[in-house]
Amino acid sequence: MGDQGPNATLYVSNLPDNLNKEVLKASLKAIVSAVAPPLDIVVMSTMRLRGQAWVVFTDVTSATNVLTHLQGFPFFDKPMKLQYARSESDATAKFQGRAPNKGNRKQKRDTSQGQQQLAGKPAAGAPAAATKQGGAGLEPPNKILFVQGLPPATNEQMLGMLFQQFPGFKEVRMVEARPGIAFVEFENDMQASVAMTGLQAFKITPTNAMAITYAKA
């Protein structure tokens, strides 16, 4: 598979095989979105295909950028292995308004859902919705962010991979007594503000949009 020509779908291997499907997809989405928004991510739950995934993009350029920037990235302490998939996903063809390749059998699943979730980043109006949910703007700027709306399976390592793309990231602190919330600390409030703007209303799963506010002083 390593000699496949460039296309808009990447085959990702050497992933942890002890994560459940939804956690793996959400974690991959968080990492990949830092480079280019995925159109779809396909993860199989069968034992034979564990530790593998197919990440679908809208175009070859996006796929190539992700392959270049994330090759060997330490994903849960395992270096990711990325290469072009054997064939382009039907989701890419549909997104570009072309007829899907008849020979494609991989990644036919969940493609319509993938188009609705093109970017994990907020669409127009999404930050406003997050403001209503989390009360963003009510607290003065702070280097510590308060994050709500997290899926129950979220852990510190997974959330850290999402926030560490922003300069000044220090640590994530989960609240064990209250699943679904966390505190994320940066070196100063300016850096925290940049991260909050970049990830406000980011959807870790289709039903979990993060609401980020400044923590109370």
JSON list of C-alpha atoms in Angstrom, two decimals:
[
{"chain": "A", "resi": 1, "resn": "MET", "atom": "CA", "xyz": [0.00, 0.00, 0.00]},
{"chain": "A", "resi": 2, "resn": "GLY", "atom": "CA", "xyz": [2.99, 2.26, 0.42]},
{"chain": "A", "resi": 3, "resn": "ASP", "atom": "CA", "xyz": [3.36, 2.76, -3.37]},
{"chain": "A", "resi": 4, "resn": "GLN", "atom": "CA", "xyz": [-0.15, 4.14, -3.90]},
{"chain": "A", "resi": 5, "resn": "GLY", "atom": "CA", "xyz": [-0.43, 7.39, -5.84]},
{"chain": "A", "resi": 6, "resn": "PRO", "atom": "CA", "xyz": [-1.66, 10.56, -4.15]},
{"chain": "A", "resi": 7, "resn": "ASN", "atom": "CA", "xyz": [-5.39, 10.80, -3.47]},
{"chain": "A", "resi": 8, "resn": "ALA", "atom": "CA", "xyz": [-7.68, 12.48, -0.96]},
{"chain": "A", "resi": 9, "resn": "THR", "atom": "CA", "xyz": [-7.88, 9.52, 1.44]},
{"chain": "A", "resi": 10, "resn": "LEU", "atom": "CA", "xyz": [-5.15, 8.54, 3.88]},
{"chain": "A", "resi": 11, "resn": "TYR", "atom": "CA", "xyz": [-4.62, 5.12, 5.44]},
{"chain": "A", "resi": 12, "resn": "VAL", "atom": "CA", "xyz": [-3.42, 5.51, 9.03]},
{"chain": "A", "resi": 13, "resn": "SER", "atom": "CA", "xyz": [-1.87, 2.62, 10.95]},
{"chain": "A", "resi": 14, "resn": "ASN", "atom": "CA", "xyz": [0.05, 1.90, 14.16]},
{"chain": "A", "resi": 15, "resn": "LEU", "atom": "CA", "xyz": [-2.80, 3.37, 16.18]},
{"chain": "A", "resi": 16, "resn": "PRO", "atom": "CA", "xyz": [-3.64, 2.17, 19.71]},
{"chain": "A", "resi": 17, "resn": "ASP", "atom": "CA", "xyz": [-5.84, -0.91, 19.45]},
{"chain": "A", "resi": 18, "resn": "ASN", "atom": "CA", "xyz": [-7.21, -0.61, 22.98]},
{"chain": "A", "resi": 19, "resn": "LEU", "atom": "CA", "xyz": [-9.30, 2.52, 22.40]},
{"chain": "A", "resi": 20, "resn": "ASN", "atom": "CA", "xyz": [-12.99, 2.27, 21.65]},
{"chain": "A", "resi": 21, "resn": "LYS", "atom": "CA", "xyz": [-14.14, 3.38, 18.23]},
{"chain": "A", "resi": 22, "resn": "GLU", "atom": "CA", "xyz": [-15.62, 6.74, 19.22]},
{"chain": "A", "resi": 23, "resn": "VAL", "atom": "CA", "xyz": [-12.62, 7.82, 21.31]},
{"chain": "A", "resi": 24, "resn": "LEU", "atom": "CA", "xyz": [-10.24, 6.89, 18.50]},
{"chain": "A", "resi": 25, "resn": "LYS", "atom": "CA", "xyz": [-12.26, 8.82, 15.92]},
{"chain": "A", "resi": 26, "resn": "ALA", "atom": "CA", "xyz": [-12.57, 11.88, 18.15]},
{"chain": "A", "resi": 27, "resn": "SER", "atom": "CA", "xyz": [-8.86, 11.87, 18.97]},
{"chain": "A", "resi": 28, "resn": "LEU", "atom": "CA", "xyz": [-7.87, 11.49, 15.32]},
{"chain": "A", "resi": 29, "resn": "LYS", "atom": "CA", "xyz": [-10.21, 14.27, 14.33]},
{"chain": "A", "resi": 30, "resn": "ALA", "atom": "CA", "xyz": [-8.71, 16.59, 16.93]},
{"chain": "A", "resi": 31, "resn": "ILE", "atom": "CA", "xyz": [-5.17, 16.00, 15.67]},
{"chain": "A", "resi": 32, "resn": "VAL", "atom": "CA", "xyz": [-5.91, 16.02, 11.95]},
{"chain": "A", "resi": 33, "resn": "SER", "atom": "CA", "xyz": [-8.07, 19.16, 12.13]},
{"chain": "A", "resi": 34, "resn": "ALA", "atom": "CA", "xyz": [-5.05, 21.14, 13.26]},
{"chain": "A", "resi": 35, "resn": "VAL", "atom": "CA", "xyz": [-3.70, 20.69, 9.71]},
{"chain": "A", "resi": 36, "resn": "ALA", "atom": "CA", "xyz": [-6.80, 20.22, 7.53]},
{"chain": "A", "resi": 37, "resn": "PRO", "atom": "CA", "xyz": [-10.45, 19.45, 8.32]},
{"chain": "A", "resi": 38, "resn": "PRO", "atom": "CA", "xyz": [-11.38, 15.84, 7.51]},
{"chain": "A", "resi": 39, "resn": "LEU", "atom": "CA", "xyz": [-14.48, 15.07, 5.51]},
{"chain": "A", "resi": 40, "resn": "ASP", "atom": "CA", "xyz": [-14.89, 11.70, 7.18]},
{"chain": "A", "resi": 41, "resn": "ILE", "atom": "CA", "xyz": [-12.99, 9.27, 9.39]},
{"chain": "A", "resi": 42, "resn": "VAL", "atom": "CA", "xyz": [-13.62, 5.54, 9.07]},
{"chain": "A", "resi": 43, "resn": "VAL", "atom": "CA", "xyz": [-12.65, 3.26, 11.95]},
{"chain": "A", "resi": 44, "resn": "MET", "atom": "CA", "xyz": [-13.53, -0.42, 12.02]},
{"chain": "A", "resi": 45, "resn": "SER", "atom": "CA", "xyz": [-14.31, -2.22, 15.27]},
{"chain": "A", "resi": 46, "resn": "THR", "atom": "CA", "xyz": [-13.39, -5.71, 14.08]},
{"chain": "A", "resi": 47, "resn": "MET", "atom": "CA", "xyz": [-10.33, -7.24, 15.72]},
{"chain": "A", "resi": 48, "resn": "ARG", "atom": "CA", "xyz": [-8.49, -7.64, 12.40]},
{"chain": "A", "resi": 49, "resn": "LEU", "atom": "CA", "xyz": [-8.76, -3.93, 11.57]},
{"chain": "A", "resi": 50, "resn": "ARG", "atom": "CA", "xyz": [-8.08, -2.43, 14.98]},
{"chain": "A", "resi": 51, "resn": "GLY", "atom": "CA", "xyz": [-5.28, 0.09, 15.14]},
{"chain": "A", "resi": 52, "resn": "GLN", "atom": "CA", "xyz": [-6.12, 1.36, 11.66]},
{"chain": "A", "resi": 53, "resn": "ALA", "atom": "CA", "xyz": [-8.24, 4.14, 10.19]},
{"chain": "A", "resi": 54, "resn": "TRP", "atom": "CA", "xyz": [-9.05, 5.86, 6.91]},
{"chain": "A", "resi": 55, "resn": "VAL", "atom": "CA", "xyz": [-9.17, 9.65, 6.95]},
{"chain": "A", "resi": 56, "resn": "VAL", "atom": "CA", "xyz": [-11.02, 11.28, 4.06]},
{"chain": "A", "resi": 57, "resn": "PHE", "atom": "CA", "xyz": [-10.40, 14.84, 2.84]},
{"chain": "A", "resi": 58, "resn": "THR", "atom": "CA", "xyz": [-12.01, 17.08, 0.24]},
{"chain": "A", "resi": 59, "resn": "ASP", "atom": "CA", "xyz": [-8.90, 17.17, -1.96]},
{"chain": "A", "resi": 60, "resn": "VAL", "atom": "CA", "xyz": [-5.44, 15.70, -2.47]},
{"chain": "A", "resi": 61, "resn": "THR", "atom": "CA", "xyz": [-3.69, 18.84, -1.22]},
{"chain": "A", "resi": 62, "resn": "SER", "atom": "CA", "xyz": [-5.30, 18.55, 2.22]},
{"chain": "A", "resi": 63, "resn": "ALA", "atom": "CA", "xyz": [-4.43, 14.86, 2.44]},
{"chain": "A", "resi": 64, "resn": "THR", "atom": "CA", "xyz": [-0.83, 15.54, 1.41]},
{"chain": "A", "resi": 65, "resn": "ASN", "atom": "CA", "xyz": [-0.42, 18.31, 4.00]},
{"chain": "A", "resi": 66, "resn": "VAL", "atom": "CA", "xyz": [-1.65, 16.01, 6.75]},
{"chain": "A", "resi": 67, "resn": "LEU", "atom": "CA", "xyz": [0.60, 13.17, 5.59]},
{"chain": "A", "resi": 68, "resn": "THR", "atom": "CA", "xyz": [3.60, 15.51, 5.58]},
{"chain": "A", "resi": 69, "resn": "HIS", "atom": "CA", "xyz": [2.96, 17.19, 8.92]},
{"chain": "A", "resi": 70, "resn": "LEU", "atom": "CA", "xyz": [1.71, 14.24, 10.96]},
{"chain": "A", "resi": 71, "resn": "GLN", "atom": "CA", "xyz": [3.92, 11.42, 9.73]},
{"chain": "A", "resi": 72, "resn": "GLY", "atom": "CA", "xyz": [5.36, 9.84, 12.88]},
{"chain": "A", "resi": 73, "resn": "PHE", "atom": "CA", "xyz": [3.31, 12.07, 15.20]},
{"chain": "A", "resi": 74, "resn": "PRO", "atom": "CA", "xyz": [3.21, 10.49, 18.69]},
{"chain": "A", "resi": 75, "resn": "PHE", "atom": "CA", "xyz": [-0.45, 9.53, 19.00]},
{"chain": "A", "resi": 76, "resn": "PHE", "atom": "CA", "xyz": [-0.97, 8.13, 22.51]},
{"chain": "A", "resi": 77, "resn": "ASP", "atom": "CA", "xyz": [2.79, 7.45, 22.57]},
{"chain": "A", "resi": 78, "resn": "LYS", "atom": "CA", "xyz": [2.75, 5.52, 19.28]},
{"chain": "A", "resi": 79, "resn": "PRO", "atom": "CA", "xyz": [4.15, 7.11, 16.10]},
{"chain": "A", "resi": 80, "resn": "MET", "atom": "CA", "xyz": [1.41, 7.32, 13.50]},
{"chain": "A", "resi": 81, "resn": "LYS", "atom": "CA", "xyz": [2.10, 5.81, 10.07]},
{"chain": "A", "resi": 82, "resn": "LEU", "atom": "CA", "xyz": [0.33, 7.58, 7.22]},
{"chain": "A", "resi": 83, "resn": "GLN", "atom": "CA", "xyz": [0.14, 6.76, 3.53]},
{"chain": "A", "resi": 84, "resn": "TYR", "atom": "CA", "xyz": [-2.26, 7.28, 0.67]},
{"chain": "A", "resi": 85, "resn": "ALA", "atom": "CA", "xyz": [-5.11, 4.78, 0.60]},
{"chain": "A", "resi": 86, "resn": "ARG", "atom": "CA", "xyz": [-5.56, 2.40, -2.31]},
{"chain": "A", "resi": 87, "resn": "SER", "atom": "CA", "xyz": [-8.52, 4.31, -3.65]},
{"chain": "A", "resi": 88, "resn": "GLU", "atom": "CA", "xyz": [-10.33, 7.59, -3.21]},
{"chain": "A", "resi": 89, "resn": "SER", "atom": "CA", "xyz": [-13.36, 7.66, -0.95]},
{"chain": "A", "resi": 90, "resn": "ASP", "atom": "CA", "xyz": [-16.81, 8.11, -2.48]},
{"chain": "A", "resi": 91, "resn": "ALA", "atom": "CA", "xyz": [-17.31, 10.99, -0.03]},
{"chain": "A", "resi": 92, "resn": "THR", "atom": "CA", "xyz": [-14.62, 13.04, -1.78]},
{"chain": "A", "resi": 93, "resn": "ALA", "atom": "CA", "xyz": [-16.14, 12.47, -5.20]},
{"chain": "A", "resi": 94, "resn": "LYS", "atom": "CA", "xyz": [-19.60, 13.42, -3.95]},
{"chain": "A", "resi": 95, "resn": "PHE", "atom": "CA", "xyz": [-18.24, 16.53, -2.25]},
{"chain": "A", "resi": 96, "resn": "GLN", "atom": "CA", "xyz": [-16.56, 17.61, -5.50]},
{"chain": "A", "resi": 97, "resn": "GLY", "atom": "CA", "xyz": [-19.73, 16.91, -7.49]},
{"chain": "A", "resi": 98, "resn": "ARG", "atom": "CA", "xyz": [-18.29, 13.91, -9.34]},
{"chain": "A", "resi": 99, "resn": "ALA", "atom": "CA", "xyz": [-19.65, 10.43, -9.76]},
{"chain": "A", "resi": 100, "resn": "PRO", "atom": "CA", "xyz": [-18.09, 8.03, -7.20]},
{"chain": "A", "resi": 101, "resn": "ASN", "atom": "CA", "xyz": [-15.66, 5.42, -8.50]},
{"chain": "A", "resi": 102, "resn": "LYS", "atom": "CA", "xyz": [-17.55, 2.17, -8.96]},
{"chain": "A", "resi": 103, "resn": "GLY", "atom": "CA", "xyz": [-14.57, 0.20, -7.78]},
{"chain": "A", "resi": 104, "resn": "ASN", "atom": "CA", "xyz": [-14.45, 1.82, -4.36]},
{"chain": "A", "resi": 105, "resn": "ARG", "atom": "CA", "xyz": [-15.55, -0.57, -1.66]},
{"chain": "A", "resi": 106, "resn": "LYS", "atom": "CA", "xyz": [-13.69, 0.90, 1.31]},
{"chain": "A", "resi": 107, "resn": "GLN", "atom": "CA", "xyz": [-15.09, 3.90, 3.19]},
{"chain": "A", "resi": 108, "resn": "LYS", "atom": "CA", "xyz": [-18.59, 3.68, 1.73]},
{"chain": "A", "resi": 109, "resn": "ARG", "atom": "CA", "xyz": [-19.92, 3.83, 5.25]},
{"chain": "A", "resi": 110, "resn": "ASP", "atom": "CA", "xyz": [-21.10, 7.03, 6.92]},
{"chain": "A", "resi": 111, "resn": "THR", "atom": "CA", "xyz": [-20.21, 9.26, 3.97]},
{"chain": "A", "resi": 112, "resn": "SER", "atom": "CA", "xyz": [-23.37, 11.34, 4.04]},
{"chain": "A", "resi": 113, "resn": "GLN", "atom": "CA", "xyz": [-22.71, 12.09, 7.70]},
{"chain": "A", "resi": 114, "resn": "GLY", "atom": "CA", "xyz": [-19.15, 13.05, 6.87]},
{"chain": "A", "resi": 115, "resn": "GLN", "atom": "CA", "xyz": [-20.24, 15.77, 4.46]},
{"chain": "A", "resi": 116, "resn": "GLN", "atom": "CA", "xyz": [-22.33, 17.36, 7.19]},
{"chain": "A", "resi": 117, "resn": "GLN", "atom": "CA", "xyz": [-19.28, 17.36, 9.46]},
{"chain": "A", "resi": 118, "resn": "LEU", "atom": "CA", "xyz": [-16.72, 18.74, 7.02]},
{"chain": "A", "resi": 119, "resn": "ALA", "atom": "CA", "xyz": [-14.88, 20.70, 9.67]},
{"chain": "A", "resi": 120, "resn": "GLY", "atom": "CA", "xyz": [-14.80, 20.17, 13.38]},
{"chain": "A", "resi": 121, "resn": "LYS", "atom": "CA", "xyz": [-14.30, 23.92, 13.64]},
{"chain": "A", "resi": 122, "resn": "PRO", "atom": "CA", "xyz": [-17.40, 26.04, 14.21]},
{"chain": "A", "resi": 123, "resn": "ALA", "atom": "CA", "xyz": [-19.52, 27.19, 11.31]},
{"chain": "A", "resi": 124, "resn": "ALA", "atom": "CA", "xyz": [-20.93, 30.69, 11.15]},
{"chain": "A", "resi": 125, "resn": "GLY", "atom": "CA", "xyz": [-22.97, 31.40, 14.23]},
{"chain": "A", "resi": 126, "resn": "ALA", "atom": "CA", "xyz": [-21.56, 28.52, 16.25]},
{"chain": "A", "resi": 127, "resn": "PRO", "atom": "CA", "xyz": [-19.59, 30.67, 18.72]},
{"chain": "A", "resi": 128, "resn": "ALA", "atom": "CA", "xyz": [-22.79, 32.52, 19.57]},
{"chain": "A", "resi": 129, "resn": "ALA", "atom": "CA", "xyz": [-24.47, 29.25, 20.42]},
{"chain": "A", "resi": 130, "resn": "ALA", "atom": "CA", "xyz": [-21.55, 28.30, 22.62]},
{"chain": "A", "resi": 131, "resn": "THR", "atom": "CA", "xyz": [-21.83, 31.66, 24.35]},
{"chain": "A", "resi": 132, "resn": "LYS", "atom": "CA", "xyz": [-25.40, 30.90, 25.31]},
{"chain": "A", "resi": 133, "resn": "GLN", "atom": "CA", "xyz": [-24.46, 27.51, 26.62]},
{"chain": "A", "resi": 134, "resn": "GLY", "atom": "CA", "xyz": [-21.35, 28.39, 28.55]},
{"chain": "A", "resi": 135, "resn": "GLY", "atom": "CA", "xyz": [-21.71, 32.09, 29.26]},
{"chain": "A", "resi": 136, "resn": "ALA", "atom": "CA", "xyz": [-18.50, 33.05, 27.42]},
{"chain": "A", "resi": 137, "resn": "GLY", "atom": "CA", "xyz": [-17.59, 36.65, 27.95]},
{"chain": "A", "resi": 138, "resn": "LEU", "atom": "CA", "xyz": [-19.03, 36.91, 31.47]},
{"chain": "A", "resi": 139, "resn": "GLU", "atom": "CA", "xyz": [-15.67, 36.26, 33.13]},
{"chain": "A", "resi": 140, "resn": "PRO", "atom": "CA", "xyz": [-12.62, 38.51, 32.62]},
{"chain": "A", "resi": 141, "resn": "PRO", "atom": "CA", "xyz": [-9.71, 37.08, 30.59]},
{"chain": "A", "resi": 142, "resn": "ASN", "atom": "CA", "xyz": [-7.82, 34.34, 32.39]},
{"chain": "A", "resi": 143, "resn": "LYS", "atom": "CA", "xyz": [-4.95, 32.04, 31.49]},
{"chain": "A", "resi": 144, "resn": "ILE", "atom": "CA", "xyz": [-7.15, 29.11, 32.57]},
{"chain": "A", "resi": 145, "resn": "LEU", "atom": "CA", "xyz": [-10.06, 28.02, 30.38]},
{"chain": "A", "resi": 146, "resn": "PHE", "atom": "CA", "xyz": [-13.18, 26.23, 31.55]},
{"chain": "A", "resi": 147, "resn": "VAL", "atom": "CA", "xyz": [-14.36, 23.66, 29.00]},
{"chain": "A", "resi": 148, "resn": "GLN", "atom": "CA", "xyz": [-17.84, 22.11, 28.97]},
{"chain": "A", "resi": 149, "resn": "GLY", "atom": "CA", "xyz": [-19.73, 19.79, 26.65]},
{"chain": "A", "resi": 150, "resn": "LEU", "atom": "CA", "xyz": [-17.12, 17.03, 26.54]},
{"chain": "A", "resi": 151, "resn": "PRO", "atom": "CA", "xyz": [-18.16, 13.43, 25.82]},
{"chain": "A", "resi": 152, "resn": "PRO", "atom": "CA", "xyz": [-17.86, 11.10, 28.83]},
{"chain": "A", "resi": 153, "resn": "ALA", "atom": "CA", "xyz": [-14.94, 9.18, 27.29]},
{"chain": "A", "resi": 154, "resn": "THR", "atom": "CA", "xyz": [-12.72, 12.29, 27.09]},
{"chain": "A", "resi": 155, "resn": "ASN", "atom": "CA", "xyz": [-9.46, 12.07, 29.04]},
{"chain": "A", "resi": 156, "resn": "GLU", "atom": "CA", "xyz": [-6.57, 14.45, 29.73]},
{"chain": "A", "resi": 157, "resn": "GLN", "atom": "CA", "xyz": [-4.34, 13.02, 27.00]},
{"chain": "A", "resi": 158, "resn": "MET", "atom": "CA", "xyz": [-7.04, 13.27, 24.34]},
{"chain": "A", "resi": 159, "resn": "LEU", "atom": "CA", "xyz": [-7.98, 16.85, 25.26]},
{"chain": "A", "resi": 160, "resn": "GLY", "atom": "CA", "xyz": [-4.32, 17.80, 25.56]},
{"chain": "A", "resi": 161, "resn": "MET", "atom": "CA", "xyz": [-3.67, 16.74, 21.97]},
{"chain": "A", "resi": 162, "resn": "LEU", "atom": "CA", "xyz": [-6.40, 19.12, 20.89]},
{"chain": "A", "resi": 163, "resn": "PHE", "atom": "CA", "xyz": [-5.16, 22.16, 22.85]},
{"chain": "A", "resi": 164, "resn": "GLN", "atom": "CA", "xyz": [-1.40, 21.66, 22.51]},
{"chain": "A", "resi": 165, "resn": "GLN", "atom": "CA", "xyz": [-1.52, 22.93, 18.92]},
{"chain": "A", "resi": 166, "resn": "PHE", "atom": "CA", "xyz": [-1.81, 26.42, 20.45]},
{"chain": "A", "resi": 167, "resn": "PRO", "atom": "CA", "xyz": [1.27, 28.26, 21.83]},
{"chain": "A", "resi": 168, "resn": "GLY", "atom": "CA", "xyz": [1.62, 28.46, 25.57]},
{"chain": "A", "resi": 169, "resn": "PHE", "atom": "CA", "xyz": [-0.31, 25.31, 26.42]},
{"chain": "A", "resi": 170, "resn": "LYS", "atom": "CA", "xyz": [0.61, 23.96, 29.87]},
{"chain": "A", "resi": 171, "resn": "GLU", "atom": "CA", "xyz": [-1.82, 21.31, 31.07]},
{"chain": "A", "resi": 172, "resn": "VAL", "atom": "CA", "xyz": [-5.33, 19.86, 31.16]},
{"chain": "A", "resi": 173, "resn": "ARG", "atom": "CA", "xyz": [-7.10, 19.10, 34.41]},
{"chain": "A", "resi": 174, "resn": "MET", "atom": "CA", "xyz": [-10.18, 16.91, 34.29]},
{"chain": "A", "resi": 175, "resn": "VAL", "atom": "CA", "xyz": [-12.80, 17.00, 37.04]},
{"chain": "A", "resi": 176, "resn": "GLU", "atom": "CA", "xyz": [-13.40, 13.38, 37.99]},
{"chain": "A", "resi": 177, "resn": "ALA", "atom": "CA", "xyz": [-16.48, 14.16, 40.04]},
{"chain": "A", "resi": 178, "resn": "ARG", "atom": "CA", "xyz": [-18.12, 15.92, 37.09]},
{"chain": "A", "resi": 179, "resn": "PRO", "atom": "CA", "xyz": [-17.62, 14.17, 33.73]},
{"chain": "A", "resi": 180, "resn": "GLY", "atom": "CA", "xyz": [-17.86, 16.43, 30.70]},
{"chain": "A", "resi": 181, "resn": "ILE", "atom": "CA", "xyz": [-15.90, 19.40, 32.04]},
{"chain": "A", "resi": 182, "resn": "ALA", "atom": "CA", "xyz": [-12.21, 20.30, 32.28]},
{"chain": "A", "resi": 183, "resn": "PHE", "atom": "CA", "xyz": [-9.79, 23.14, 32.93]},
{"chain": "A", "resi": 184, "resn": "VAL", "atom": "CA", "xyz": [-7.05, 23.97, 30.43]},
{"chain": "A", "resi": 185, "resn": "GLU", "atom": "CA", "xyz": [-4.16, 26.18, 31.47]},
{"chain": "A", "resi": 186, "resn": "PHE", "atom": "CA", "xyz": [-1.92, 28.35, 29.27]},
{"chain": "A", "resi": 187, "resn": "GLU", "atom": "CA", "xyz": [1.08, 30.52, 30.12]},
{"chain": "A", "resi": 188, "resn": "ASN", "atom": "CA", "xyz": [-0.93, 33.75, 29.86]},
{"chain": "A", "resi": 189, "resn": "ASP", "atom": "CA", "xyz": [-4.46, 34.97, 29.15]},
{"chain": "A", "resi": 190, "resn": "MET", "atom": "CA", "xyz": [-3.59, 36.12, 25.61]},
{"chain": "A", "resi": 191, "resn": "GLN", "atom": "CA", "xyz": [-2.60, 32.59, 24.60]},
{"chain": "A", "resi": 192, "resn": "ALA", "atom": "CA", "xyz": [-5.68, 31.19, 26.33]},
{"chain": "A", "resi": 193, "resn": "SER", "atom": "CA", "xyz": [-7.85, 33.61, 24.36]},
{"chain": "A", "resi": 194, "resn": "VAL", "atom": "CA", "xyz": [-6.36, 32.44, 21.05]},
{"chain": "A", "resi": 195, "resn": "ALA", "atom": "CA", "xyz": [-7.10, 28.81, 21.94]},
{"chain": "A", "resi": 196, "resn": "MET", "atom": "CA", "xyz": [-10.63, 29.64, 23.04]},
{"chain": "A", "resi": 197, "resn": "THR", "atom": "CA", "xyz": [-11.34, 31.44, 19.76]},
{"chain": "A", "resi": 198, "resn": "GLY", "atom": "CA", "xyz": [-9.87, 28.60, 17.72]},
{"chain": "A", "resi": 199, "resn": "LEU", "atom": "CA", "xyz": [-11.74, 25.78, 19.44]},
{"chain": "A", "resi": 200, "resn": "GLN", "atom": "CA", "xyz": [-15.00, 27.40, 20.49]},
{"chain": "A", "resi": 201, "resn": "ALA", "atom": "CA", "xyz": [-17.88, 25.04, 19.55]},
{"chain": "A", "resi": 202, "resn": "PHE", "atom": "CA", "xyz": [-15.44, 22.44, 18.18]},
{"chain": "A", "resi": 203, "resn": "LYS", "atom": "CA", "xyz": [-17.33, 19.16, 17.86]},
{"chain": "A", "resi": 204, "resn": "ILE", "atom": "CA", "xyz": [-15.41, 16.27, 19.37]},
{"chain": "A", "resi": 205, "resn": "THR", "atom": "CA", "xyz": [-18.33, 14.05, 18.37]},
{"chain": "A", "resi": 206, "resn": "PRO", "atom": "CA", "xyz": [-21.36, 14.94, 16.22]},
{"chain": "A", "resi": 207, "resn": "THR", "atom": "CA", "xyz": [-23.38, 15.63, 19.38]},
{"chain": "A", "resi": 208, "resn": "ASN", "atom": "CA", "xyz": [-20.72, 17.17, 21.64]},
{"chain": "A", "resi": 209, "resn": "ALA", "atom": "CA", "xyz": [-19.77, 20.78, 20.87]},
{"chain": "A", "resi": 210, "resn": "MET", "atom": "CA", "xyz": [-17.29, 22.29, 23.31]},
{"chain": "A", "resi": 211, "resn": "ALA", "atom": "CA", "xyz": [-18.33, 25.46, 25.16]},
{"chain": "A", "resi": 212, "resn": "ILE", "atom": "CA", "xyz": [-15.24, 27.32, 26.34]},
{"chain": "A", "resi": 213, "resn": "THR", "atom": "CA", "xyz": [-15.16, 30.21, 28.81]},
{"chain": "A", "resi": 214, "resn": "TYR", "atom": "CA", "xyz": [-12.54, 31.85, 31.02]},
{"chain": "A", "resi": 215, "resn": "ALA", "atom": "CA", "xyz": [-12.32, 30.16, 34.40]},
{"chain": "A", "resi": 216, "resn": "LYS", "atom": "CA", "xyz": [-13.43, 32.14, 37.41]},
{"chain": "A", "resi": 217, "resn": "ALA", "atom": "CA", "xyz": [-10.56, 33.98, 39.02]}
]
